[in-house]
PDB file of C-alpha atoms in Angstrom:
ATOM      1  CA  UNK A   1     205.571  60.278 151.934  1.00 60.00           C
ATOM      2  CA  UNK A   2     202.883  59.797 149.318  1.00 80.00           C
ATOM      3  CA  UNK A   3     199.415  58.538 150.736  1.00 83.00           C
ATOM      4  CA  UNK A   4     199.522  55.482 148.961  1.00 85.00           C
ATOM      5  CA  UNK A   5     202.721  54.736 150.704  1.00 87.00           C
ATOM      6  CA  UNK A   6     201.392  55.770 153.817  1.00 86.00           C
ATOM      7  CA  UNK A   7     198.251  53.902 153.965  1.00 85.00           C
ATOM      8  CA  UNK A   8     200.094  50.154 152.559  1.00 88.00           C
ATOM      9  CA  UNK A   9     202.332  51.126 156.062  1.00 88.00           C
ATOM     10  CA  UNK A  10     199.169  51.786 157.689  1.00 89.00           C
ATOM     11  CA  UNK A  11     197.625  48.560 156.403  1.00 87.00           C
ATOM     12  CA  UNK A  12     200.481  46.251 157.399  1.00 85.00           C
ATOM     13  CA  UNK A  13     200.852  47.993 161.032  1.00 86.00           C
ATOM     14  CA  UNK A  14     197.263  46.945 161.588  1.00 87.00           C
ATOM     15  CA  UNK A  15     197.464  43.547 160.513  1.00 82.00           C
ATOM     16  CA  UNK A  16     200.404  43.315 162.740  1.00 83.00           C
ATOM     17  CA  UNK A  17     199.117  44.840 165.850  1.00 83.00           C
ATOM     18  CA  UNK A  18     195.036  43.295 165.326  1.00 84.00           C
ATOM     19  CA  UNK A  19     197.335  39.944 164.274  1.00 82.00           C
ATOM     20  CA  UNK A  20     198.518  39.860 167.703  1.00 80.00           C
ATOM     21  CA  UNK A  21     195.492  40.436 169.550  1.00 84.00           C
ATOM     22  CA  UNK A  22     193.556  38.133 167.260  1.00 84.00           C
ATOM     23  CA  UNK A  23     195.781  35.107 168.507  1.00 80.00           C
ATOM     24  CA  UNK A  24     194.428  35.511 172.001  1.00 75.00           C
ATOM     25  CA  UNK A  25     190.721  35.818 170.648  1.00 82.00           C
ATOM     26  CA  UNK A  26     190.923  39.943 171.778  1.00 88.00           C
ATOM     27  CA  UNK A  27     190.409  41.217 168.133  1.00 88.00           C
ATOM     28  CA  UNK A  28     188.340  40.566 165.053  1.00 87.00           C
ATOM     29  CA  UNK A  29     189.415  42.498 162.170  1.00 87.00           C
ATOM     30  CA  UNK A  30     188.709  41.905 158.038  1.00 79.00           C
ATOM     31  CA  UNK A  31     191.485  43.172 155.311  1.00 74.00           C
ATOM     32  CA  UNK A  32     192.413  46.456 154.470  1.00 84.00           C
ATOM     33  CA  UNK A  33     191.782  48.054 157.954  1.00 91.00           C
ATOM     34  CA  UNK A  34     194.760  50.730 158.604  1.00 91.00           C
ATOM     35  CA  UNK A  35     196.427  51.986 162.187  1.00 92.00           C
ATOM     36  CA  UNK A  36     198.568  54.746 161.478  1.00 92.00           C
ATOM     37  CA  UNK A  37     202.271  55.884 162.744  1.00 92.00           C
ATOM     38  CA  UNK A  38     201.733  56.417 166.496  1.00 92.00           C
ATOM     39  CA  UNK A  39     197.936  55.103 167.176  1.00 93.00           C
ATOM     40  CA  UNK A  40     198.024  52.263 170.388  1.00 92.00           C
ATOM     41  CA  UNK A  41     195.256  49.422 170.911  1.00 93.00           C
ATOM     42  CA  UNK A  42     195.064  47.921 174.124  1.00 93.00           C
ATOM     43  CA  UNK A  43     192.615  45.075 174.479  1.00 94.00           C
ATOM     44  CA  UNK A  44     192.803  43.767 178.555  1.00 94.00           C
ATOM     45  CA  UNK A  45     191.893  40.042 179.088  1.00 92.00           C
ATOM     46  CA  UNK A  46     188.528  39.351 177.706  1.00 94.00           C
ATOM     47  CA  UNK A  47     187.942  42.470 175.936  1.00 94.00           C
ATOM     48  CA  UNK A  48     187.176  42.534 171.954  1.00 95.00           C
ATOM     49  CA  UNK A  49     187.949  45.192 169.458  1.00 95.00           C
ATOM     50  CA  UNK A  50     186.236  44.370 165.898  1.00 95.00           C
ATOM     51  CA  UNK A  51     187.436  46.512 162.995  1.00 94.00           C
ATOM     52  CA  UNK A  52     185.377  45.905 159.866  1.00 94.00           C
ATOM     53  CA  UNK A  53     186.655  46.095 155.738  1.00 93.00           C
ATOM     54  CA  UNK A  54     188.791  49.688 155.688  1.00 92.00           C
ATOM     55  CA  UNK A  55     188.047  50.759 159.317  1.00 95.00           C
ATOM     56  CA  UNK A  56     191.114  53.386 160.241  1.00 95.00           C
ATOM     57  CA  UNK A  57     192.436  54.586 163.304  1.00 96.00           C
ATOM     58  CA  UNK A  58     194.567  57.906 163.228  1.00 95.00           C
ATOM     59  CA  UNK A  59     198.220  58.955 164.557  1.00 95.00           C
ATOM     60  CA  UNK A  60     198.610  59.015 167.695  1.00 96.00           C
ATOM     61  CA  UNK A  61     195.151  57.589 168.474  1.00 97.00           C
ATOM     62  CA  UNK A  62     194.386  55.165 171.545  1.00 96.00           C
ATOM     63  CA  UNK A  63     191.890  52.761 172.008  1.00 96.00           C
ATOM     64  CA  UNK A  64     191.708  50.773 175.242  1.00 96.00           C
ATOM     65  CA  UNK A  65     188.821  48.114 175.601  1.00 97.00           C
ATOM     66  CA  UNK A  66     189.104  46.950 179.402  1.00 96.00           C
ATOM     67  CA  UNK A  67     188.045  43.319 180.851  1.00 95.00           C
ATOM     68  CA  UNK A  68     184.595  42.271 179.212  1.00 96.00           C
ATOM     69  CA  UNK A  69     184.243  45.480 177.580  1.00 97.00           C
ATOM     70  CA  UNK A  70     183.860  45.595 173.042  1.00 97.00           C
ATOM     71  CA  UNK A  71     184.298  48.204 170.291  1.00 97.00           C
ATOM     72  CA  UNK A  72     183.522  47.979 167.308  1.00 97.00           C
ATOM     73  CA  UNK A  73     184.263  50.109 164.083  1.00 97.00           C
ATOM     74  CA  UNK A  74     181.916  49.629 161.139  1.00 97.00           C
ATOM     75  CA  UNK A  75     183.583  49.101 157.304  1.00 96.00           C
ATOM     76  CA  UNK A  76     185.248  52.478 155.904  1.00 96.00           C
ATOM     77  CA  UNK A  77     184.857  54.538 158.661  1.00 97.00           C
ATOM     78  CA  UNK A  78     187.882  56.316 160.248  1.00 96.00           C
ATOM     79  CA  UNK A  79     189.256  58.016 163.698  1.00 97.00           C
ATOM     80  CA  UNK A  80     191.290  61.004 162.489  1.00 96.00           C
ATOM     81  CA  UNK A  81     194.321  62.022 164.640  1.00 97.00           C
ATOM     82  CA  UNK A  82     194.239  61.986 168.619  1.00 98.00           C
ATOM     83  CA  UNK A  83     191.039  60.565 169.369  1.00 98.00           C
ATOM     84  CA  UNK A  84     190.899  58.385 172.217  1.00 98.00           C
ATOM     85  CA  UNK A  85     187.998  55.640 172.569  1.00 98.00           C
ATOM     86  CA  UNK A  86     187.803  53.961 175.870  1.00 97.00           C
ATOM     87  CA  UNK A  87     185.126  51.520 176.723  1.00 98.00           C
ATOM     88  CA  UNK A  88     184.361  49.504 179.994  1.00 97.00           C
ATOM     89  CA  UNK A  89     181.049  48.049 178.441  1.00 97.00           C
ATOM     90  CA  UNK A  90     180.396  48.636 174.344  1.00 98.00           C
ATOM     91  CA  UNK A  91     180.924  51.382 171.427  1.00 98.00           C
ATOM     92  CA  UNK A  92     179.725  50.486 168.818  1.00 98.00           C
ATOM     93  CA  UNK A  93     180.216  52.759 165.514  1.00 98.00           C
ATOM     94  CA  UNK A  94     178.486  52.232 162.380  1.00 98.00           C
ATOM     95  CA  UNK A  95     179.831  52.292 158.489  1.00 98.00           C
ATOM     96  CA  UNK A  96     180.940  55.493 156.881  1.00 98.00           C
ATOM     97  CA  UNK A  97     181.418  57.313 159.858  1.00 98.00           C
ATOM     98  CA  UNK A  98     184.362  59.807 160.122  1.00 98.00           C
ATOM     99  CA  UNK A  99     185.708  61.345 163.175  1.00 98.00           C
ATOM    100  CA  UNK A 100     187.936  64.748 163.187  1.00 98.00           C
ATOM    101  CA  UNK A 101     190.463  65.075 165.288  1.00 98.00           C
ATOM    102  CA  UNK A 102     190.831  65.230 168.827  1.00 98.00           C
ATOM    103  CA  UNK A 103     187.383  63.346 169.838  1.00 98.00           C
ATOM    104  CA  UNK A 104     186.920  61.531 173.126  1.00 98.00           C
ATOM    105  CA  UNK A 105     184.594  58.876 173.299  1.00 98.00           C
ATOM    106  CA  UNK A 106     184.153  57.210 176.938  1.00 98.00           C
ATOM    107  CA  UNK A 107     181.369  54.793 178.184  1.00 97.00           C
ATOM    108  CA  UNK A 108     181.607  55.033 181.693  1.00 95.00           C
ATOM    109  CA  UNK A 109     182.358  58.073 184.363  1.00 91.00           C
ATOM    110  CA  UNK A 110     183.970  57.639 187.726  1.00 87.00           C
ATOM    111  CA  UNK A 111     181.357  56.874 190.347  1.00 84.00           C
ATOM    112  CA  UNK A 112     181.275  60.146 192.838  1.00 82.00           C
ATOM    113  CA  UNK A 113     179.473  61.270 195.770  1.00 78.00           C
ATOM    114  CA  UNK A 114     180.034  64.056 198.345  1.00 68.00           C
ATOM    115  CA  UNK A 115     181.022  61.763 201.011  1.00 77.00           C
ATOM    116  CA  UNK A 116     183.496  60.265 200.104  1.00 77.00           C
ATOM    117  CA  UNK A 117     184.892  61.479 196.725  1.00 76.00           C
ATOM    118  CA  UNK A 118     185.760  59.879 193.767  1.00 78.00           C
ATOM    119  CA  UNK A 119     186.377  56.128 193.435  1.00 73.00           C
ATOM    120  CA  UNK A 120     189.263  55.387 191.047  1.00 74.00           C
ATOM    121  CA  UNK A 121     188.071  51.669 189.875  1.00 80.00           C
ATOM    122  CA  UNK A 122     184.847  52.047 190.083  1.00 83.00           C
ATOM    123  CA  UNK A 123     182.565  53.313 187.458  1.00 87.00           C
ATOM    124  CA  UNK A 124     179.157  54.123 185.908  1.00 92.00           C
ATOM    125  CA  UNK A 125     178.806  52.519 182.169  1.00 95.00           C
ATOM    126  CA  UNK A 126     176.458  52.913 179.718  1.00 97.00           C
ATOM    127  CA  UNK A 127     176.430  51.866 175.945  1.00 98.00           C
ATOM    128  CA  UNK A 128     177.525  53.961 173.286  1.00 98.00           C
ATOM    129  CA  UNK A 129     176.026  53.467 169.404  1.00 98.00           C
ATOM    130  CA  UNK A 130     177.052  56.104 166.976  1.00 98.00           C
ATOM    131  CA  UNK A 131     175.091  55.057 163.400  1.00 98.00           C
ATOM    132  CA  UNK A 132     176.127  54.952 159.826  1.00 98.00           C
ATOM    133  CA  UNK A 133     177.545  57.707 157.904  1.00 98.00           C
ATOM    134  CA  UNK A 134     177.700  60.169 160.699  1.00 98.00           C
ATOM    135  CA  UNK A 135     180.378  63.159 161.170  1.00 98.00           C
ATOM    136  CA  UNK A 136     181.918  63.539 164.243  1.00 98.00           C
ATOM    137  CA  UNK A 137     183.599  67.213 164.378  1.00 97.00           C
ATOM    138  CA  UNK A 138     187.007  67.832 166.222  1.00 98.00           C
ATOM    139  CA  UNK A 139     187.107  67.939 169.751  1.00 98.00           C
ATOM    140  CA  UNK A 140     183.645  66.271 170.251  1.00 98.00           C
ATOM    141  CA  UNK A 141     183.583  64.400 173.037  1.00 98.00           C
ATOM    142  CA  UNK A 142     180.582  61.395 173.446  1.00 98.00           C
ATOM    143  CA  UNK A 143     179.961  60.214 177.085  1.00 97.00           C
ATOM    144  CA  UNK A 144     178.168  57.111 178.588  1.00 97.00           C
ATOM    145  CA  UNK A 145     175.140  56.347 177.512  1.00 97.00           C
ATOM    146  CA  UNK A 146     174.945  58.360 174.069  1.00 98.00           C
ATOM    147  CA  UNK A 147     172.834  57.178 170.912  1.00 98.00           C
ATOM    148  CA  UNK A 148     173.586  59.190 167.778  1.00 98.00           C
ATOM    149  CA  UNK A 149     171.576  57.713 164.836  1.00 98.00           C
ATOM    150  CA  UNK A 150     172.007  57.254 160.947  1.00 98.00           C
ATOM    151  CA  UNK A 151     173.142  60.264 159.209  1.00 98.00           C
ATOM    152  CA  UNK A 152     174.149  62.620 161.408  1.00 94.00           C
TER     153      UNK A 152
END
C-alpha cells in the first residue's frame, strides 16, 4: 500500500477513534492527526488525550490516560511503531518531536517498600514534558518525573 493510501486510512481511523472519545469530553484532537493499523487509545473516565494539527501515533502503539490523568501530543510530531505512553498525571510532548520505535514513556512507578512489597494500585507520579523538535531514539524509555527541553 502506497503511503498516501496509508496515511488517508490513518487519518480517518483517528477521526473515528478521537471522534468517539471526543463525544464524552475524553479527547481534543484538530484535523489531519493519523492512528495507524493496530495503535489502541484508552482514555478512563475523566482522563484527556489532546492531539494537535498532524500528531501520529504508530502500529501497534498504546496510549492509556487513566482517571484525571492528560497527554498531550504537540502539531506534527509522531510515535513510531510500539511505543506505549501511559500517564496517571500529565505528558506533555511538544511540536516536531519524533519518537523511534519501541519507546516507553510512564509517569508514575508502583509504590514499594521492603515490608510489604509492591502495591498494585498505588503509585508514585510525576510530570513528564518532552519539548519541541526533540528525537526520541528506539527503545528509550522516559520515567516519572523527566524534563527533556527544546531541541534535543
Amino acid at each position: 500500500m502506497n503511503n498516501t493510501i496509508r496515511n488517508a486510512f490513518a487519518v480517518l481511523r483517528g477521526n473515528l477513534v478521537c471522534g468517539l472519545y471526543r463525544l464524552c469530553g475524553r479527547c481534543n484532537y484538530t484535523n489531519l492527526i493519523r492512528v495507524f493499523k493496530g495503535a489502541e487509545i484508552r482514555i478512563s473516565k475523566g482522563g484527556k488525550l489532546t492531539l494537535e494539527k498532524g500528531a501520529a501515533i504508530g502500529e501497534r502503539c498504546l496510549c492509556t490516560v487513566r482517571t484525571g490523568a492528560e497527554i498531550k501530543i504537540g502539531s506534527m510530531s509522531s510515535l513510531n511503531s510500539d511505543c506505549k505512553i501511559v500517564s496517571h498525571e500529565k505528558i506533555e510532548i511538544g511540536h516536531d518531536t519524533i519518537f523511534g520505535p519501541n519507546v516507553l514513556i510512564y509517569d508514575h512507578d508502583h509504590v514499594y517498600n521492603t515490608e510489604t512489597g509492591v502495591r498494585r494500585k498505588d503509585f508514585k507520579t510525576s510530570a513528564i514534558v518532552i519539548g519541541n523538535n526533540c528525537w526520541i531514539g528506539a527503545g528509550s524509555i522516559i520515567l516519572r518525573g523527566t524534563h527533556i527541553g527544546d531541541n534535543c
